[in-house]
Amino acid sequence: MIELTPFLRFQLHERIELKFDQRIRNQTDCIALSLRIQKEHEKKVGSHTLRRFFGIVQWKGEFRIRTMDILAQFVGFASIDAFINELNSEADLSKFI
């Protein structure tokens, strides 16, 4: 299980919506996103999980690493760890700008 910081979760939300080319606001959006992920990556993330991830339904739990890996892969990263490492390195570089 993995719990992302609010910043990391926001960044992943933004990148998913950018790639999906629309905001995720309701169950219909989550179903469409789930189908697209399955079509593009041949992996499944349920629409109910996406509703929890995007805050459409209240949930305080953690997400499975496998689920976060699939979402990170959807936006072009090898894994959730690669996504986190990329954001951390961007944050470190911003100190020098």
Coordinates of N, CA, C and O in Angstrom, one line a residue:
M1 N 0.8 -1.2 0.0 CA 0.0 0.0 0.0 C 0.9 1.2 0.0 O 2.0 1.2 0.5
I2 N 0.3 2.3 -0.6 CA 1.1 3.5 -0.7 C 0.2 4.7 -0.4 O -1.0 4.7 -0.9
E3 N 0.7 5.7 0.3 CA -0.1 6.9 0.6 C 0.7 8.0 0.0 O 1.9 8.3 0.4
L4 N 0.2 8.7 -1.0 CA 0.9 9.9 -1.6 C 0.6 11.1 -0.8 O -0.5 11.3 -0.2
T5 N 1.6 12.0 -0.8 CA 1.4 13.3 -0.2 C 0.3 14.1 -1.0 O 0.2 13.7 -2.2
P6 N -0.3 15.0 -0.4 CA -1.3 15.8 -1.2 C -0.6 16.4 -2.5 O -1.3 16.4 -3.5
F7 N 0.6 16.9 -2.4 CA 1.3 17.4 -3.5 C 1.5 16.4 -4.6 O 1.2 16.7 -5.8
L8 N 2.0 15.2 -4.3 CA 2.2 14.2 -5.3 C 0.8 13.7 -5.9 O 0.8 13.5 -7.1
R9 N -0.2 13.6 -5.1 CA -1.5 13.2 -5.6 C -2.0 14.3 -6.6 O -2.5 13.9 -7.6
F10 N -1.9 15.5 -6.2 CA -2.3 16.6 -7.1 C -1.6 16.6 -8.4 O -2.2 16.7 -9.5
Q11 N -0.3 16.3 -8.4 CA 0.5 16.3 -9.6 C 0.1 15.1 -10.5 O 0.0 15.3 -11.7
L12 N -0.2 14.0 -9.9 CA -0.6 12.8 -10.6 C -2.0 13.1 -11.2 O -2.3 12.8 -12.4
H13 N -2.9 13.7 -10.4 CA -4.2 14.0 -10.9 C -4.1 14.9 -12.2 O -4.7 14.6 -13.2
E14 N -3.3 16.0 -12.1 CA -3.1 16.9 -13.2 C -2.6 16.2 -14.4 O -3.1 16.5 -15.5
R15 N -1.6 15.4 -14.3 CA -1.0 14.7 -15.4 C -2.0 13.7 -16.1 O -2.0 13.6 -17.3
I16 N -2.8 13.1 -15.3 CA -3.8 12.1 -15.8 C -4.8 12.9 -16.6 O -5.2 12.5 -17.7
E17 N -5.3 14.0 -16.0 CA -6.3 14.8 -16.7 C -5.8 15.4 -18.0 O -6.5 15.5 -19.0
L18 N -4.5 15.8 -18.0 CA -3.9 16.4 -19.2 C -3.8 15.3 -20.3 O -4.2 15.6 -21.4
K19 N -3.4 14.1 -19.9 CA -3.3 13.1 -20.9 C -4.7 12.6 -21.4 O -4.9 12.4 -22.6
F20 N -5.6 12.6 -20.5 CA -7.0 12.1 -20.8 C -7.7 13.2 -21.5 O -8.7 13.0 -22.2
D21 N -7.2 14.5 -21.5 CA -7.7 15.6 -22.2 C -9.1 16.0 -21.6 O -10.0 16.5 -22.4
Q22 N -9.4 15.8 -20.4 CA -10.6 16.3 -19.7 C -10.4 16.1 -18.2 O -9.7 15.3 -17.7
R23 N -11.2 16.9 -17.5 CA -11.3 16.8 -16.0 C -12.0 15.6 -15.6 O -13.0 15.2 -16.3
I24 N -11.6 15.0 -14.5 CA -12.3 13.9 -14.0 C -13.3 14.4 -12.9 O -12.8 14.8 -11.8
R25 N -14.5 14.4 -13.1 CA -15.5 15.0 -12.2 C -16.6 14.1 -11.7 O -17.2 14.4 -10.7
N26 N -16.8 13.0 -12.4 CA -17.9 12.1 -12.0 C -17.7 10.7 -12.4 O -16.6 10.3 -12.9
Q27 N -18.6 9.8 -12.1 CA -18.5 8.4 -12.3 C -18.4 8.1 -13.8 O -17.6 7.3 -14.2
T28 N -19.1 8.8 -14.6 CA -19.0 8.6 -16.1 C -17.5 8.9 -16.6 O -17.0 8.1 -17.4
D29 N -16.9 9.9 -16.1 CA -15.5 10.2 -16.4 C -14.6 9.1 -16.0 O -13.7 8.7 -16.7
C30 N -14.8 8.6 -14.8 CA -14.0 7.5 -14.2 C -14.2 6.2 -15.1 O -13.2 5.5 -15.3
I31 N -15.4 5.9 -15.5 CA -15.6 4.8 -16.4 C -14.8 4.9 -17.7 O -14.1 4.0 -18.1
A32 N -14.9 6.1 -18.3 CA -14.2 6.4 -19.5 C -12.7 6.3 -19.4 O -12.0 5.7 -20.2
L33 N -12.2 6.8 -18.3 CA -10.8 6.7 -18.0 C -10.3 5.3 -17.8 O -9.3 4.9 -18.3
S34 N -11.1 4.5 -17.0 CA -10.8 3.1 -16.8 C -10.7 2.4 -18.1 O -9.8 1.6 -18.3
L35 N -11.6 2.6 -19.0 CA -11.6 1.9 -20.3 C -10.4 2.4 -21.1 O -9.8 1.5 -21.8
R36 N -10.1 3.6 -21.1 CA -8.9 4.1 -21.9 C -7.6 3.5 -21.3 O -6.8 3.1 -22.1
I37 N -7.5 3.4 -20.0 CA -6.3 2.8 -19.4 C -6.2 1.3 -19.9 O -5.1 0.9 -20.3
Q38 N -7.3 0.7 -19.8 CA -7.3 -0.8 -20.2 C -7.0 -0.9 -21.7 O -6.2 -1.8 -22.0
K39 N -7.5 0.0 -22.5 CA -7.3 -0.1 -23.9 C -5.8 0.2 -24.3 O -5.2 -0.5 -25.1
E40 N -5.2 1.2 -23.6 CA -3.8 1.6 -24.0 C -2.8 0.7 -23.3 O -1.7 0.6 -23.8
H41 N -3.1 0.2 -22.1 CA -2.0 -0.5 -21.3 C -2.4 -1.9 -21.0 O -1.5 -2.6 -20.4
E42 N -3.5 -2.4 -21.4 CA -4.0 -3.7 -21.2 C -3.9 -4.1 -19.7 O -3.6 -5.2 -19.3
K43 N -4.2 -3.1 -18.9 CA -4.2 -3.2 -17.4 C -5.5 -2.6 -16.9 O -6.0 -1.6 -17.5
K44 N -6.0 -3.0 -15.8 CA -7.3 -2.5 -15.3 C -7.2 -1.8 -14.0 O -6.5 -2.2 -13.1
V45 N -7.8 -0.6 -14.0 CA -8.0 0.2 -12.8 C -9.5 0.4 -12.8 O -10.1 1.0 -13.7
G46 N -10.2 -0.1 -11.7 CA -11.6 0.0 -11.7 C -12.1 1.5 -11.5 O -11.4 2.3 -11.0
S47 N -13.3 1.7 -12.1 CA -13.9 3.1 -12.0 C -14.1 3.5 -10.5 O -14.0 4.6 -10.2
H48 N -14.4 2.5 -9.7 CA -14.6 2.8 -8.2 C -13.3 3.3 -7.6 O -13.3 4.2 -6.8
T49 N -12.2 2.6 -8.0 CA -10.9 3.1 -7.5 C -10.6 4.5 -7.9 O -10.1 5.3 -7.2
L50 N -10.9 4.7 -9.2 CA -10.6 6.1 -9.8 C -11.5 7.1 -9.1 O -11.0 8.2 -8.8
R51 N -12.7 6.8 -8.7 CA -13.6 7.7 -8.0 C -13.0 8.1 -6.6 O -13.0 9.2 -6.2
R52 N -12.4 7.1 -6.0 CA -11.7 7.3 -4.7 C -10.5 8.2 -4.9 O -10.2 9.1 -4.2
F53 N -9.7 7.9 -5.9 CA -8.4 8.6 -6.2 C -8.7 10.0 -6.5 O -8.0 10.9 -6.1
F54 N -9.7 10.3 -7.3 CA -10.0 11.7 -7.7 C -10.9 12.4 -6.7 O -11.3 13.6 -6.9
G55 N -11.2 11.8 -5.6 CA -12.0 12.5 -4.5 C -13.4 12.6 -4.8 O -14.1 13.5 -4.2
I56 N -14.0 11.9 -5.7 CA -15.4 12.0 -6.0 C -16.2 11.3 -4.9 O -17.3 11.8 -4.6
V57 N -15.6 10.3 -4.3 CA -16.2 9.7 -3.1 C -15.2 9.8 -2.0 O -14.0 9.8 -2.2
Q58 N -15.6 10.0 -0.8 CA -14.7 10.2 0.4 C -14.1 8.8 0.7 O -14.8 7.8 0.7
W59 N -12.8 8.9 0.9 CA -12.1 7.7 1.3 C -10.8 8.1 1.9 O -10.1 9.0 1.4
K60 N -10.4 7.5 3.0 CA -9.2 7.9 3.8 C -8.1 6.8 3.7 O -7.1 7.0 4.3
G61 N -8.3 5.8 2.9 CA -7.4 4.7 2.9 C -6.2 4.9 2.0 O -6.0 6.0 1.4
E62 N -5.4 3.9 1.8 CA -4.2 4.0 0.9 C -4.5 3.2 -0.3 O -5.4 2.3 -0.4
F63 N -3.8 3.4 -1.4 CA -3.9 2.7 -2.6 C -2.9 1.7 -2.8 O -1.7 1.8 -2.3
R64 N -3.2 0.6 -3.5 CA -2.2 -0.4 -3.8 C -1.1 0.1 -4.7 O -1.4 0.9 -5.6
I65 N 0.1 -0.3 -4.5 CA 1.2 0.1 -5.3 C 0.9 -0.3 -6.8 O 1.2 0.6 -7.7
R66 N 0.4 -1.4 -7.0 CA 0.1 -1.8 -8.4 C -0.8 -0.8 -9.1 O -0.6 -0.5 -10.2
T67 N -1.8 -0.3 -8.4 CA -2.7 0.7 -8.9 C -2.0 1.9 -9.3 O -2.2 2.5 -10.3
M68 N -1.2 2.4 -8.3 CA -0.4 3.6 -8.6 C 0.6 3.5 -9.7 O 0.8 4.4 -10.5
D69 N 1.2 2.3 -9.8 CA 2.1 2.0 -10.9 C 1.3 2.1 -12.3 O 1.9 2.7 -13.2
I70 N 0.1 1.6 -12.3 CA -0.6 1.7 -13.6 C -1.0 3.1 -13.9 O -0.8 3.6 -15.1
L71 N -1.4 3.9 -12.9 CA -1.7 5.3 -13.2 C -0.4 6.1 -13.6 O -0.5 6.9 -14.5
A72 N 0.7 5.8 -13.0 CA 2.0 6.4 -13.4 C 2.4 6.0 -14.8 O 2.8 6.9 -15.6
Q73 N 2.2 4.8 -15.1 CA 2.5 4.3 -16.5 C 1.6 5.0 -17.5 O 2.0 5.3 -18.6
F74 N 0.3 5.3 -17.2 CA -0.6 6.0 -18.0 C -0.1 7.3 -18.5 O -0.3 7.8 -19.6
V75 N 0.6 8.0 -17.5 CA 1.2 9.3 -17.8 C 2.6 9.3 -18.3 O 3.3 10.3 -18.3
G76 N 3.2 8.1 -18.5 CA 4.5 8.0 -19.1 C 5.7 7.6 -18.3 O 6.8 7.7 -18.7
F77 N 5.4 7.2 -17.0 CA 6.5 6.8 -16.1 C 6.5 5.2 -16.0 O 5.5 4.6 -16.2
A78 N 7.6 4.7 -15.7 CA 7.8 3.2 -15.5 C 7.0 2.7 -14.3 O 6.5 1.6 -14.3
S79 N 6.9 3.6 -13.2 CA 6.3 3.1 -12.0 C 6.0 4.4 -11.2 O 6.4 5.5 -11.5
I80 N 5.3 4.2 -10.1 CA 5.0 5.3 -9.2 C 6.3 5.8 -8.5 O 6.4 7.0 -8.3
D81 N 7.2 4.9 -8.3 CA 8.5 5.3 -7.7 C 9.2 6.2 -8.7 O 9.8 7.2 -8.3
A82 N 9.2 5.9 -10.0 CA 9.8 6.8 -11.0 C 9.2 8.1 -11.0 O 9.8 9.2 -11.2
F83 N 7.8 8.2 -10.9 CA 7.1 9.4 -10.9 C 7.5 10.3 -9.7 O 7.8 11.4 -9.8
I84 N 7.5 9.7 -8.5 CA 7.9 10.4 -7.3 C 9.4 10.9 -7.4 O 9.6 12.0 -7.1
N85 N 10.3 10.0 -7.9 CA 11.7 10.4 -8.1 C 11.8 11.6 -9.0 O 12.6 12.5 -8.8
E86 N 11.0 11.6 -10.1 CA 11.1 12.7 -11.1 C 10.6 14.0 -10.4 O 11.2 15.1 -10.6
L87 N 9.5 14.0 -9.7 CA 9.0 15.2 -9.0 C 10.0 15.7 -7.9 O 10.2 16.9 -7.8
N88 N 10.6 14.7 -7.2 CA 11.6 15.1 -6.2 C 12.8 15.8 -6.9 O 13.3 16.8 -6.3
S89 N 13.3 15.3 -8.0 CA 14.4 15.9 -8.7 C 14.0 17.3 -9.2 O 14.9 18.2 -9.2
E90 N 12.8 17.4 -9.7 CA 12.4 18.7 -10.2 C 12.3 19.7 -9.0 O 12.7 20.9 -9.2
A91 N 11.9 19.3 -7.9 CA 11.9 20.1 -6.7 C 13.3 20.5 -6.3 O 13.5 21.7 -5.9
D92 N 14.2 19.6 -6.3 CA 15.6 19.9 -5.9 C 16.2 20.9 -6.9 O 16.9 21.8 -6.5
L93 N 15.9 20.7 -8.2 CA 16.4 21.6 -9.2 C 15.9 23.1 -9.1 O 16.5 24.0 -9.4
S94 N 14.6 23.1 -8.6 CA 14.0 24.5 -8.5 C 14.7 25.4 -7.4 O 14.6 26.6 -7.5
K95 N 15.5 24.8 -6.6 CA 16.3 25.5 -5.6 C 17.4 26.4 -6.3 O 17.8 27.4 -5.8
F96 N 17.8 25.9 -7.5 CA 18.9 26.5 -8.2 C 18.4 27.5 -9.2 O 19.2 28.2 -9.8
I97 N 17.1 27.6 -9.4 CA 16.6 28.5 -10.5 C 16.2 29.8 -9.9 O 15.8 30.0 -8.8

